[in-house]
Amino acid sequence: MATIKKVGVLGCGLMGSGIAQICAQAGYDTVVREVEQKYIDKGLGGIDKSLGKFVEKGKLAAADKDAAMGRLQGTTSLDDLADCDIVIEAIIENAQLKKETYAELDRIVKKDAIFASNTSSLTITELSMATARPKQFAGLHFFNPVPLMKLVEVVRTILTSDETFDTAFAFAKSVGKDPVSCRDNSGFIVNRLLVPYILDAIRGFEEGIGSIADIDKAMMLGCGYPMGPFTLLDFVGLDTTYYITKVMYDEYQEKRFAAPPLLRKMVLAGRFGRKSGAGFYDYAGEKPVPFDQK
Ligand code: 3HC
């Protein structure tokens, strides 16, 4: 197995910053790249806050927080990832942009480094073919919020070498996660099961099975889920979910992966969920208010 000492992360948004955080916490020198300095500042600010929460709760020593922050380097230049042993990409879910970025990265990063994508639905095989190292390419799919969620789906394509897969799997463990092994099928394990469920919640609501609050409450109290489907949709982001449905429907051509009209309308209306202040709930007040109660 290859030895990982330095980690590169592409993207410092919700997922990228979480991934960078846990890598730095685990002791890796971590370089995180964004397209503009303002996104780096925002992402690193979020990491500082998250680590601060762990210190407050006595789960992390203040000195370890400082050490983790010290291992993080923000950059706007891909060149700064040249000597990384693994690069994890967590930029927006746009296949073309990802492929262009990987192609550029392939010319910059040392030849024996592993590339991984945090994509939730795109095919890893397609992304890997944008590089000259498809054998050293795997999926590392983390879950939101990354510092709290234990799972990582480690995805192998038909081209991924055993050494790359084993290194990626061991790496996921080394950052404190409990990984599972997946084949490169759109949605892997979790989204393959989760996406039809949350889309069915929207369809059920459209058909009048219950209010947004009651559907959420039913799934929390009836199934022991930590969040109901609408709270989860707002948490993941409706724009992100909509994009995932397009990719998965395109791949499987099955109705269960197709976006219900209401999801599309919410996205068209700019109601992206928590991140935009409103989705299936409004977040302007003290407590979230379901939009069907207005
Ligand atoms: N860093 C540090 N602390 C954090 C944090 C972070 N990033 N995010 C939340 N916390 C803290 C909260 O601030 C809170 O602190 P407090 O107790 O001081 O208020 C604490 O963690 C617990 O949060 P909650 O009070 O909200 O309590 P929960 O017990 O509900 O835990 C949760 C939160 C872990 C998010 C839980 O609700 C949960 O598991 N929800 C489901 C999440 C889920 O399903 N994620 C997967 C989404 S799908 C996905 O990511 C795949 C993608 O491809 C779409």
XYZ file of C-alpha atoms and ligand atoms in Angstrom:
348
model
C 0.000 0.000 0.000
C 1.141 3.519 -0.752
C 2.052 5.793 2.146
C -0.054 8.913 2.528
C 1.542 11.915 4.198
C 0.109 14.932 2.409
C -3.496 15.325 1.328
C -4.932 17.683 -1.264
C -8.611 18.630 -1.211
C -10.306 20.360 -4.113
C -13.173 22.557 -2.974
C -13.677 24.146 0.425
C -17.478 24.157 0.505
C -19.648 22.113 2.845
C -18.088 18.760 1.910
C -14.561 19.886 0.989
C -14.069 21.831 4.208
C -15.348 18.866 6.242
C -12.961 16.502 4.442
C -10.029 18.909 4.872
C -10.898 19.245 8.562
C -10.872 15.534 9.364
C -7.659 14.989 7.384
C -5.895 17.763 9.319
C -7.352 16.429 12.574
C -5.975 12.983 11.723
C -2.471 14.468 11.410
C -2.131 14.869 7.635
C -0.650 18.015 6.111
C -3.630 19.190 4.097
C -3.807 21.658 1.225
C -7.287 22.793 0.255
C -7.838 24.562 -3.023
C -10.678 26.895 -3.969
C -11.180 29.135 -6.974
C -11.295 32.356 -4.929
C -9.759 33.424 -1.615
C -13.176 34.355 -0.180
C -14.285 30.699 -0.370
C -11.103 29.596 1.403
C -11.721 32.151 4.166
C -15.313 30.972 4.539
C -14.358 27.278 4.554
C -11.480 27.670 7.008
C -13.746 29.814 9.207
C -16.259 26.954 9.255
C -13.515 24.467 10.182
C -12.369 26.727 13.029
C -15.970 26.852 14.302
C -16.481 23.101 14.012
C -13.221 22.320 15.844
C -14.208 24.943 18.431
C -17.455 23.013 19.072
C -15.469 19.836 19.748
C -13.196 21.740 22.166
C -16.258 23.226 23.937
C -17.664 19.724 24.388
C -14.366 18.362 25.724
C -13.977 16.060 22.720
C -10.810 17.790 21.509
C -7.942 19.510 23.360
C -7.436 23.197 22.485
C -3.824 22.394 21.535
C -5.029 19.698 19.106
C -7.392 22.195 17.511
C -4.487 24.617 16.990
C -2.321 21.799 15.630
C -5.060 20.772 13.166
C -5.530 24.370 12.006
C -1.731 24.603 11.615
C -1.717 21.603 9.265
C -4.230 23.265 6.927
C -3.138 25.374 4.009
C -5.631 27.191 1.774
C -4.683 27.994 -1.808
C -6.183 29.151 -5.081
C -3.450 27.443 -7.121
C -3.579 23.827 -8.295
C 0.243 23.892 -8.375
C 0.267 23.748 -4.572
C -1.125 20.202 -4.776
C 1.880 18.931 -6.782
C 3.468 16.893 -3.970
C 0.262 15.487 -2.443
C 0.001 11.701 -2.032
C -3.779 11.718 -2.451
C -6.088 14.362 -3.886
C -9.779 14.274 -2.955
C -12.029 16.308 -5.197
C -15.189 17.830 -3.723
C -16.091 20.569 -6.184
C -19.577 21.139 -7.589
C -21.354 18.203 -9.233
C -20.573 19.168 -12.799
C -19.051 16.320 -14.803
C -17.438 18.565 -17.412
C -15.841 20.849 -14.838
C -14.630 17.893 -12.800
C -13.068 16.261 -15.862
C -11.317 19.484 -16.896
C -9.988 19.923 -13.360
C -8.747 16.327 -13.185
C -7.030 16.646 -16.568
C -5.166 19.743 -15.375
C -4.383 18.147 -12.022
C -3.030 15.063 -13.765
C -0.299 17.183 -15.349
C 0.611 18.830 -12.038
C 0.412 16.192 -9.296
C 3.216 13.609 -8.903
C 2.692 10.492 -10.944
C 2.262 7.984 -8.107
C -0.416 9.991 -6.281
C -3.966 8.686 -5.941
C -6.958 10.684 -7.135
C -10.337 10.325 -5.425
C -13.711 11.923 -6.008
C -16.363 12.716 -3.421
C -19.051 12.744 -6.114
C -22.408 11.472 -4.891
C -23.789 10.258 -8.214
C -21.426 10.735 -11.148
C -19.613 7.716 -12.496
C -16.077 7.448 -11.156
C -14.981 5.568 -14.290
C -15.867 8.542 -16.501
C -13.995 10.974 -14.248
C -10.961 8.698 -14.068
C -10.706 8.571 -17.868
C -9.956 12.310 -17.900
C -6.562 11.376 -16.441
C -3.695 9.110 -17.446
C -4.020 7.292 -14.093
C -7.380 5.497 -14.017
C -5.773 2.635 -12.053
C -4.941 5.128 -9.301
C -8.458 6.517 -9.166
C -11.220 5.673 -6.673
C -14.323 7.157 -5.104
C -14.274 8.410 -1.510
C -17.830 9.445 -0.769
C -18.263 11.226 2.570
C -21.525 12.231 4.268
C -22.752 15.547 5.551
C -21.792 16.736 8.179
C -18.419 15.142 7.460
C -16.901 15.625 10.951
C -19.845 13.750 12.539
C -20.910 11.103 10.033
C -18.904 7.886 10.354
C -19.458 6.471 6.870
C -17.281 6.694 3.784
C -18.166 4.745 0.641
C -14.916 3.609 -0.947
C -15.652 3.030 -4.615
C -13.693 0.901 -7.020
C -14.136 1.035 -10.784
C -13.312 -1.823 -13.122
C -9.938 -0.126 -13.614
C -9.030 0.739 -9.992
C -5.978 -1.267 -8.903
C -6.135 -3.365 -5.735
C -3.311 -1.278 -4.271
C -5.213 1.969 -4.865
C -8.417 0.556 -3.401
C -6.625 -0.810 -0.331
C -4.792 2.486 0.194
C -8.030 4.489 -0.139
C -9.836 2.135 2.258
C -7.039 2.335 4.837
C -6.924 6.107 4.387
C -10.665 6.387 5.151
C -10.068 4.437 8.362
C -7.091 6.612 9.251
C -9.285 9.743 9.229
C -11.598 8.155 11.787
C -14.254 6.776 9.446
C -15.860 3.357 9.172
C -15.807 2.665 5.411
C -17.776 0.315 3.183
C -16.688 -1.030 -0.175
C -18.807 -0.196 -3.259
C -18.738 -0.797 -6.964
C -18.993 2.136 -9.345
C -22.778 2.274 -9.790
C -24.405 5.721 -9.789
C -25.445 6.585 -6.213
C -23.273 3.764 -4.791
C -25.103 2.201 -1.808
C -26.533 5.105 0.185
C -27.918 7.363 -2.532
C -29.209 4.377 -4.515
C -31.506 3.698 -1.524
C -31.873 7.203 -0.085
C -32.778 9.106 -3.256
C -35.931 7.077 -4.148
C -37.012 7.403 -0.497
C -36.728 11.199 -0.303
C -38.294 11.616 -3.753
C -41.170 9.396 -2.669
C -41.674 11.640 0.362
C -42.177 14.589 -2.023
C -44.554 12.543 -4.207
C -46.465 11.446 -1.117
C -46.778 15.045 -0.011
C -48.003 16.030 -3.497
C -50.595 13.222 -3.255
C -51.709 14.438 0.159
C -50.558 11.613 2.452
C -49.717 14.145 5.138
C -48.237 17.555 5.883
C -44.494 18.199 5.622
C -44.179 18.301 9.413
C -46.192 15.095 9.859
C -44.280 13.160 7.208
C -41.024 14.210 8.916
C -42.370 13.352 12.350
C -43.703 9.989 11.155
C -40.346 8.877 9.772
C -38.453 10.084 12.837
C -40.760 8.527 15.415
C -41.871 5.546 13.344
C -38.493 4.510 11.983
C -36.057 6.134 14.387
C -34.473 8.271 11.659
C -32.510 11.263 13.021
C -34.175 13.600 10.500
C -37.399 13.365 8.505
C -37.111 13.374 4.676
C -37.958 17.072 4.219
C -35.526 18.205 6.920
C -32.925 15.986 5.266
C -33.715 17.401 1.812
C -33.222 20.942 3.135
C -30.025 19.803 4.857
C -28.511 18.190 1.751
C -29.758 21.007 -0.525
C -32.609 20.833 -3.020
C -30.402 21.982 -5.892
C -27.893 19.229 -5.076
C -30.662 16.636 -4.788
C -32.199 17.787 -8.069
C -28.847 17.421 -9.794
C -28.366 13.937 -8.319
C -31.803 12.867 -9.628
C -30.867 13.992 -13.119
C -27.661 11.964 -13.101
C -29.296 8.884 -11.576
C -32.350 9.013 -13.837
C -30.083 9.397 -16.832
C -28.117 6.328 -15.713
C -30.945 3.973 -14.707
C -33.953 5.348 -16.684
C -36.200 4.352 -13.777
C -39.045 6.515 -12.500
C -38.009 6.099 -8.888
C -34.961 8.291 -9.608
C -36.930 10.997 -11.488
C -37.425 14.388 -9.815
C -41.047 15.096 -8.830
C -42.358 18.401 -10.303
C -42.390 20.048 -6.870
C -38.653 19.514 -6.399
C -37.948 21.228 -9.706
C -40.274 24.114 -8.806
C -38.575 24.597 -5.444
C -35.201 24.821 -7.180
C -36.557 27.197 -9.852
C -37.929 29.355 -7.022
C -34.467 29.547 -5.439
C -35.555 27.534 -2.393
C -32.408 25.434 -2.036
C -32.880 24.470 1.618
C -30.985 25.603 4.690
C -28.150 27.159 2.734
C -30.502 29.655 1.010
C -32.641 30.262 4.115
C -35.676 28.385 2.760
C -36.618 25.054 1.223
C -39.424 22.815 2.434
C -39.046 24.832 5.639
C -38.412 28.548 6.170
C -35.440 29.226 8.401
C -35.861 32.973 8.959
C -37.484 32.663 12.378
C -36.416 30.970 15.571
C -37.887 27.620 14.498
C -38.168 26.191 10.977
C -41.693 26.688 9.542
C -42.921 24.164 6.912
C -43.926 25.977 3.741
C -47.345 24.252 3.544
C -48.347 25.840 6.847
C -48.145 29.383 5.512
N -18.882 20.113 13.416
C -18.996 20.065 14.759
N -20.175 19.991 15.381
C -21.288 19.929 14.608
C -21.237 19.949 13.207
C -19.969 20.052 12.615
N -19.806 20.099 11.284
N -22.505 19.864 12.732
C -23.322 19.786 13.783
N -22.589 19.821 14.914
C -23.049 19.791 16.282
C -24.298 20.625 16.456
O -23.959 21.985 16.505
C -24.829 20.090 17.763
O -24.160 20.741 18.833
P -24.947 21.118 20.178
O -25.321 19.802 20.785
O -23.929 21.876 20.955
O -26.126 21.942 19.754
C -24.394 18.631 17.718
O -23.437 18.494 16.667
C -25.508 17.691 17.445
O -26.366 18.280 16.492
P -27.907 18.242 16.671
O -28.341 18.894 17.920
O -28.500 18.725 15.403
O -28.174 16.721 17.009
P -28.308 15.443 16.180
O -28.171 14.391 17.181
O -29.525 15.539 15.331
O -27.051 15.263 15.220
C -26.789 14.950 12.874
C -26.939 15.930 14.016
C -25.541 14.081 13.110
C -26.595 15.798 11.637
C -28.041 14.031 12.811
O -29.195 14.801 12.792
C -28.033 13.139 11.626
O -27.396 12.097 11.606
N -28.790 13.533 10.574
C -28.851 12.814 9.320
C -27.746 13.322 8.454
C -27.670 12.555 7.188
O -28.495 11.715 6.857
N -26.604 12.860 6.443
C -26.397 12.259 5.175
C -26.978 13.126 4.133
S -26.843 12.396 2.569
C -25.307 12.790 2.071
O -24.538 13.494 2.693
C -24.904 12.193 0.779
C -24.816 13.220 -0.302
O -24.257 12.590 -1.401
C -26.149 13.790 -0.705
